[in-house]
CSV table of C-alpha atoms in Angstrom, one decimal:
chain,number,residue,atom,x,y,z
A,21,MET,CA,0.3,-0.1,0.5
A,22,GLY,CA,1.2,3.8,-0.6
A,23,GLY,CA,0.9,6.4,2.2
A,24,GLY,CA,3.3,8.7,4.7
A,25,ARG,CA,5.4,11.7,3.1
A,26,GLY,CA,7.5,11.9,0.8
A,27,LEU,CA,7.2,10.7,-3.4
A,28,ALA,CA,3.7,9.2,-3.6
A,29,PHE,CA,4.4,5.3,-4.5
A,30,GLU,CA,0.7,4.0,-4.8
A,31,SER,CA,0.8,0.7,-6.2
A,32,TRP,CA,-3.2,0.5,-6.4
A,33,ARG,CA,-3.7,3.1,-8.6
A,34,LEU,CA,-5.5,1.9,-12.0
A,35,ARG,CA,-6.8,3.9,-15.5
A,36,ILE,CA,-9.3,2.0,-16.5
A,37,ARG,CA,-9.3,2.3,-20.9
A,38,ASP,CA,-11.9,1.4,-22.9
A,39,ARG,CA,-11.1,-1.7,-25.3
A,40,ASP,CA,-9.7,0.9,-28.7
A,41,GLY,CA,-7.6,2.4,-26.0
A,42,ALA,CA,-9.4,5.8,-24.9
A,43,VAL,CA,-9.1,6.4,-21.4
A,44,LEU,CA,-12.1,6.1,-19.8
A,45,GLY,CA,-11.0,7.3,-15.9
A,46,ALA,CA,-9.4,6.1,-12.9
A,47,GLY,CA,-9.9,3.0,-9.7
A,48,VAL,CA,-8.6,1.4,-7.1
A,49,LEU,CA,-7.5,-1.7,-7.2
A,50,LEU,CA,-8.7,-3.3,-4.2
A,51,GLY,CA,-7.1,-7.2,-2.9
A,52,ASP,CA,-5.9,-9.2,-5.7
A,53,ARG,CA,-8.7,-8.6,-8.2
A,54,THR,CA,-11.5,-6.0,-7.3
A,55,VAL,CA,-11.0,-2.4,-8.9
A,56,LEU,CA,-13.5,-0.2,-7.6
A,57,THR,CA,-14.6,3.0,-9.8
A,58,CYS,CA,-17.5,5.3,-11.2
A,59,ALA,CA,-20.5,3.2,-13.4
A,60,HIS,CA,-20.5,6.3,-16.0
A,61,VAL,CA,-16.7,5.5,-16.7
A,62,LEU,CA,-17.9,2.3,-18.0
A,63,PRO,CA,-19.1,1.7,-21.9
A,64,PRO,CA,-22.2,0.5,-22.1
A,65,ASP,CA,-20.9,-3.5,-22.3
A,66,HIS,CA,-18.8,-3.1,-19.3
A,67,GLU,CA,-16.0,-4.1,-20.3
A,68,VAL,CA,-13.0,-2.2,-19.3
A,69,VAL,CA,-8.5,-2.3,-20.2
A,70,VAL,CA,-7.5,-2.2,-16.2
A,71,ASP,CA,-3.9,0.0,-16.7
A,72,PHE,CA,-1.2,-1.0,-13.1
A,73,VAL,CA,0.4,2.1,-14.3
A,74,GLY,CA,1.5,2.5,-10.5
A,75,GLN,CA,3.8,-0.9,-11.8
A,76,ARG,CA,6.7,-1.8,-14.0
A,77,ASP,CA,6.6,-4.7,-15.6
A,78,VAL,CA,2.8,-5.5,-15.5
A,79,PRO,CA,0.6,-6.3,-18.0
A,80,SER,CA,-2.8,-5.0,-17.6
A,81,ALA,CA,-6.0,-6.8,-17.3
A,82,LEU,CA,-9.7,-7.5,-18.7
A,83,ALA,CA,-12.1,-6.6,-16.1
A,84,ARG,CA,-16.0,-6.6,-16.5
A,85,VAL,CA,-18.5,-5.3,-13.9
A,86,VAL,CA,-19.3,-7.8,-10.4
A,87,PRO,CA,-23.1,-8.8,-11.0
A,88,GLY,CA,-25.4,-6.5,-8.3
A,89,CYS,CA,-22.2,-4.1,-8.4
A,90,LEU,CA,-23.0,-1.5,-10.5
A,91,VAL,CA,-25.0,1.8,-9.8
A,92,PRO,CA,-25.4,4.5,-12.4
A,93,PRO,CA,-26.1,7.7,-11.1
A,94,GLY,CA,-29.5,8.5,-10.9
A,95,ASP,CA,-31.8,11.2,-11.7
A,96,ASP,CA,-30.7,13.2,-9.2
A,97,GLN,CA,-27.5,12.0,-9.9
A,98,ARG,CA,-26.5,9.8,-6.0
A,99,GLY,CA,-24.6,7.1,-6.3
A,100,ASP,CA,-22.8,6.8,-9.9
A,101,VAL,CA,-19.5,3.9,-8.5
A,102,ALA,CA,-19.2,0.1,-9.7
A,103,LEU,CA,-17.0,-2.4,-8.5
A,104,LEU,CA,-15.4,-4.6,-11.4
A,105,ARG,CA,-13.6,-8.3,-11.0
A,106,LEU,CA,-10.0,-8.3,-13.3
A,107,ASP,CA,-10.3,-11.4,-15.4
A,108,HIS,CA,-6.8,-12.6,-13.6
A,109,PRO,CA,-5.5,-12.0,-10.0
A,110,VAL,CA,-2.5,-9.7,-9.5
A,111,ASP,CA,-0.4,-10.0,-6.2
A,112,ALA,CA,-2.7,-8.7,-3.5
A,113,ALA,CA,0.6,-6.5,-1.9
A,114,PHE,CA,-0.3,-4.1,-4.6
A,115,GLY,CA,-3.6,-3.9,-3.4
A,116,THR,CA,-5.3,-1.0,-0.6
A,117,SER,CA,-8.3,-0.2,1.8
A,118,LEU,CA,-10.7,2.5,1.6
A,119,ARG,CA,-10.4,4.2,5.6
A,120,ARG,CA,-14.1,5.4,6.8
A,121,ALA,CA,-13.6,9.3,8.4
A,122,ALA,CA,-14.6,12.4,9.9
A,123,LEU,CA,-13.5,14.9,7.4
A,124,SER,CA,-11.9,17.6,8.5
A,125,TRP,CA,-12.1,20.7,7.3
A,126,ASN,CA,-8.5,21.9,4.7
A,127,ARG,CA,-7.8,17.6,5.2
A,128,PRO,CA,-5.0,18.1,2.3
A,129,VAL,CA,-5.6,14.8,-0.5
A,130,ARG,CA,-4.0,14.6,-3.3
A,131,THR,CA,-5.2,12.4,-6.5
A,132,LEU,CA,-4.3,11.1,-9.9
A,133,GLY,CA,-6.4,11.3,-13.1
A,134,PHE,CA,-5.8,10.9,-16.4
A,135,PRO,CA,-6.8,13.6,-18.8
A,136,GLN,CA,-6.8,14.0,-22.4
A,137,GLY,CA,-2.7,15.1,-23.6
A,138,LEU,CA,-1.8,13.7,-20.0
A,139,GLU,CA,-2.3,9.9,-20.5
A,140,TYR,CA,0.3,8.2,-19.0
A,141,GLY,CA,-0.9,10.5,-15.7
A,142,VAL,CA,-1.1,13.8,-13.3
A,143,TRP,CA,-0.8,14.3,-10.0
A,144,THR,CA,-3.0,17.2,-8.0
A,145,LYS,CA,-3.3,18.5,-5.2
A,146,LEU,CA,-6.3,19.5,-3.2
A,147,VAL,CA,-8.1,19.7,0.9
A,148,LEU,CA,-10.9,19.4,1.7
A,149,ALA,CA,-14.1,21.5,2.5
A,150,ALA,CA,-17.6,20.1,3.0
A,151,GLY,CA,-20.4,18.5,2.5
A,152,VAL,CA,-22.8,19.3,-0.4
A,153,GLY,CA,-23.8,17.6,-3.8
A,154,PRO,CA,-27.0,15.2,-5.0
A,155,GLY,CA,-28.5,13.9,-1.2
A,156,TRP,CA,-25.3,16.1,0.2
A,157,GLU,CA,-23.3,12.6,-0.8
A,158,TRP,CA,-20.4,14.2,-2.4
A,159,VAL,CA,-17.5,16.4,-0.1
A,160,GLN,CA,-16.2,19.6,-1.9
A,161,MET,CA,-12.7,19.7,-2.7
A,162,ASN,CA,-10.4,22.7,-3.7
A,163,LEU,CA,-7.7,22.8,-5.6
A,164,VAL,CA,-3.9,23.7,-3.7
A,165,ALA,CA,-2.4,27.1,-6.0
A,166,GLY,CA,-0.2,26.4,-8.1
A,167,GLU,CA,-1.4,22.6,-8.6
A,168,PRO,CA,-3.0,21.0,-11.8
A,169,PRO,CA,-6.6,20.8,-12.4
A,170,VAL,CA,-8.9,17.9,-11.6
A,171,ARG,CA,-10.8,17.7,-15.1
A,172,PRO,CA,-12.7,15.2,-17.7
A,173,GLY,CA,-10.2,11.9,-17.0
A,174,PHE,CA,-9.8,11.7,-13.3
A,175,SER,CA,-13.9,10.1,-12.4
A,176,GLY,CA,-12.4,7.4,-10.0
A,177,ALA,CA,-9.4,7.7,-8.7
A,178,GLY,CA,-8.6,7.1,-5.5
A,179,VAL,CA,-8.4,11.0,-3.3
A,180,SER,CA,-6.1,9.9,-0.4
A,181,ASP,CA,-4.9,11.6,2.6
A,182,GLU,CA,-1.6,13.7,1.9
A,183,GLU,CA,0.3,12.4,5.3
A,184,THR,CA,-1.2,9.3,6.0
A,185,GLY,CA,-1.6,7.7,2.3
A,186,GLU,CA,-5.0,6.2,2.9
A,187,VAL,CA,-8.0,6.1,0.2
A,188,LEU,CA,-10.9,8.1,1.4
A,189,GLY,CA,-13.2,8.2,-1.7
A,190,ILE,CA,-13.2,8.6,-5.5
A,191,VAL,CA,-13.1,11.2,-7.2
A,192,ALA,CA,-16.9,11.5,-8.2
A,193,SER,CA,-17.7,14.7,-10.3
A,194,VAL,CA,-15.6,17.6,-11.7
A,195,ASN,CA,-16.1,21.2,-13.0
A,196,ARG,CA,-15.2,22.0,-16.2
A,197,ARG,CA,-14.4,25.5,-15.6
A,198,GLU,CA,-11.2,25.0,-14.5
A,199,SER,CA,-10.4,28.2,-12.7
A,200,SER,CA,-12.7,27.3,-10.5
A,201,GLY,CA,-10.4,24.5,-9.3
A,202,LEU,CA,-13.4,22.4,-8.0
A,203,SER,CA,-13.8,19.0,-7.8
A,204,TRP,CA,-16.4,16.2,-5.4
A,205,MET,CA,-15.3,13.2,-4.2
A,206,LEU,CA,-17.6,10.7,-3.5
A,207,PRO,CA,-16.1,9.8,0.9
A,208,VAL,CA,-16.0,5.7,1.6
A,209,GLU,CA,-19.1,5.6,3.4
A,210,ILE,CA,-21.1,6.3,0.8
A,211,ILE,CA,-19.6,4.3,-1.8
A,212,LEU,CA,-20.0,1.4,1.0
A,213,SER,CA,-23.3,2.2,1.7
A,214,TYR,CA,-24.1,1.2,-2.4
A,215,LEU,CA,-21.9,-1.2,-2.9
A,216,PRO,CA,-21.2,-3.7,1.4
A,217,ASP,CA,-19.8,-6.3,-0.5
A,218,LEU,CA,-16.6,-3.5,-0.3
A,219,GLU,CA,-16.9,-4.4,3.6
A,220,GLU,CA,-13.6,-6.6,3.9
A,221,PHE,CA,-11.4,-3.4,2.3
A,222,ALA,CA,-13.3,-1.1,5.4
A,223,THR,CA,-11.2,-0.1,7.5
A,224,GLY,CA,-11.8,2.8,10.3
A,225,SER,CA,-15.1,3.4,12.6
A,226,ARG,CA,-19.1,3.3,11.8
A,227,ALA,CA,-19.7,5.2,14.2
A,228,VAL,CA,-21.5,9.0,12.7
A,229,ASP,CA,-20.6,11.8,13.1
A,230,PRO,CA,-23.1,13.8,14.6
A,231,GLY,CA,-20.6,17.3,14.0
A,232,PHE,CA,-22.9,17.3,10.2
A,233,HIS,CA,-25.9,17.7,10.7
A,234,ALA,CA,-24.9,21.3,12.5
A,235,VAL,CA,-23.3,23.9,10.2
A,236,HIS,CA,-19.5,24.5,11.2
A,237,ALA,CA,-20.1,22.0,14.4
A,238,ASP,CA,-16.4,20.9,15.1
A,239,ASN,CA,-15.8,22.3,11.7
A,240,LEU,CA,-16.2,18.4,11.0
A,241,ILE,CA,-18.0,16.1,7.7
A,242,HIS,CA,-19.7,13.8,8.3
A,243,ALA,CA,-19.7,11.0,5.6
A,244,GLY,CA,-22.6,8.9,6.5
A,245,LYS,CA,-24.9,6.6,4.5
A,246,ARG,CA,-27.1,7.9,2.3
A,247,HIS,CA,-30.6,7.3,4.4
A,248,THR,CA,-29.3,9.2,7.6
A,249,GLN,CA,-29.2,12.3,5.5
A,250,PRO,CA,-31.3,15.2,5.8
A,251,LYS,CA,-33.7,16.5,2.8
A,252,ARG,CA,-33.1,19.4,0.8
A,253,PRO,CA,-35.0,21.6,-1.3
A,254,LYS,CA,-34.1,20.3,-5.0
A,255,ARG,CA,-31.8,22.9,-7.0
A,256,SER,CA,-31.7,24.2,-10.3
A,257,ARG,CA,-30.5,21.9,-13.2
A,258,ALA,CA,-28.2,24.6,-14.5
A,259,THR,CA,-25.3,24.1,-13.1
A,260,VAL,CA,-21.8,23.9,-13.6
A,261,ALA,CA,-20.6,20.6,-12.2
A,262,ILE,CA,-21.0,18.5,-15.1
A,263,ARG,CA,-19.9,14.6,-15.0
A,264,VAL,CA,-17.9,13.4,-17.3
A,265,MET,CA,-20.3,10.7,-19.2
A,266,SER,CA,-18.4,9.1,-22.7
A,267,SER,CA,-14.9,8.1,-23.6
A,268,SER,CA,-14.8,11.7,-25.6
A,269,THR,CA,-14.6,13.7,-22.4
A,270,ALA,CA,-13.0,11.5,-20.6
């Protein structure tokens, strides 16, 4: 598992392509053959090529959706997660775990994406803000000054804590206006609420942080399950948070 201070080495980071070679997004390797990503990056046949960008001399593998583990984004954009299974196992030491956490404001994180023109990958650093998005399932991420923006090609990428290397969530949505520096993360606790099969790869307490339900209470972000979220007024569809919906924009 990658993590800690110094030069980042995170062997669990994956690039996802279609069968023709077009980059679709990113993913997280769990164990020896399970891949977590966003549902919206997948092609219609749900079969992709996975590249082990964090490892030398490891050949790419085909992967398919695990039956019952595809949650496409709904009309309100909730969900959008998928589990894939590699067509052959790899060294389990390459994989990582997912960390439940009470997420604090301005927590430094990093991620690696594969946008157009930078298909070999580009790192960027961000800081967490607070819960937002559909059903308040996302966590807003603000770009650190001088860092490359998160954009199409980052969807599904693991978001790791800058200090510990623990995976706190995956990139769920991006803002196409690069000058905004905004993107959004789907935190681990929400992912687990949709994909309970991932419990075996999860660490950290299941406790619900009550601070989420009070504005600025202890500066905590609650990563609670969907059914615990308070109802929010519907937002206008005229929003700048645009999801990556096809390989042409990934």
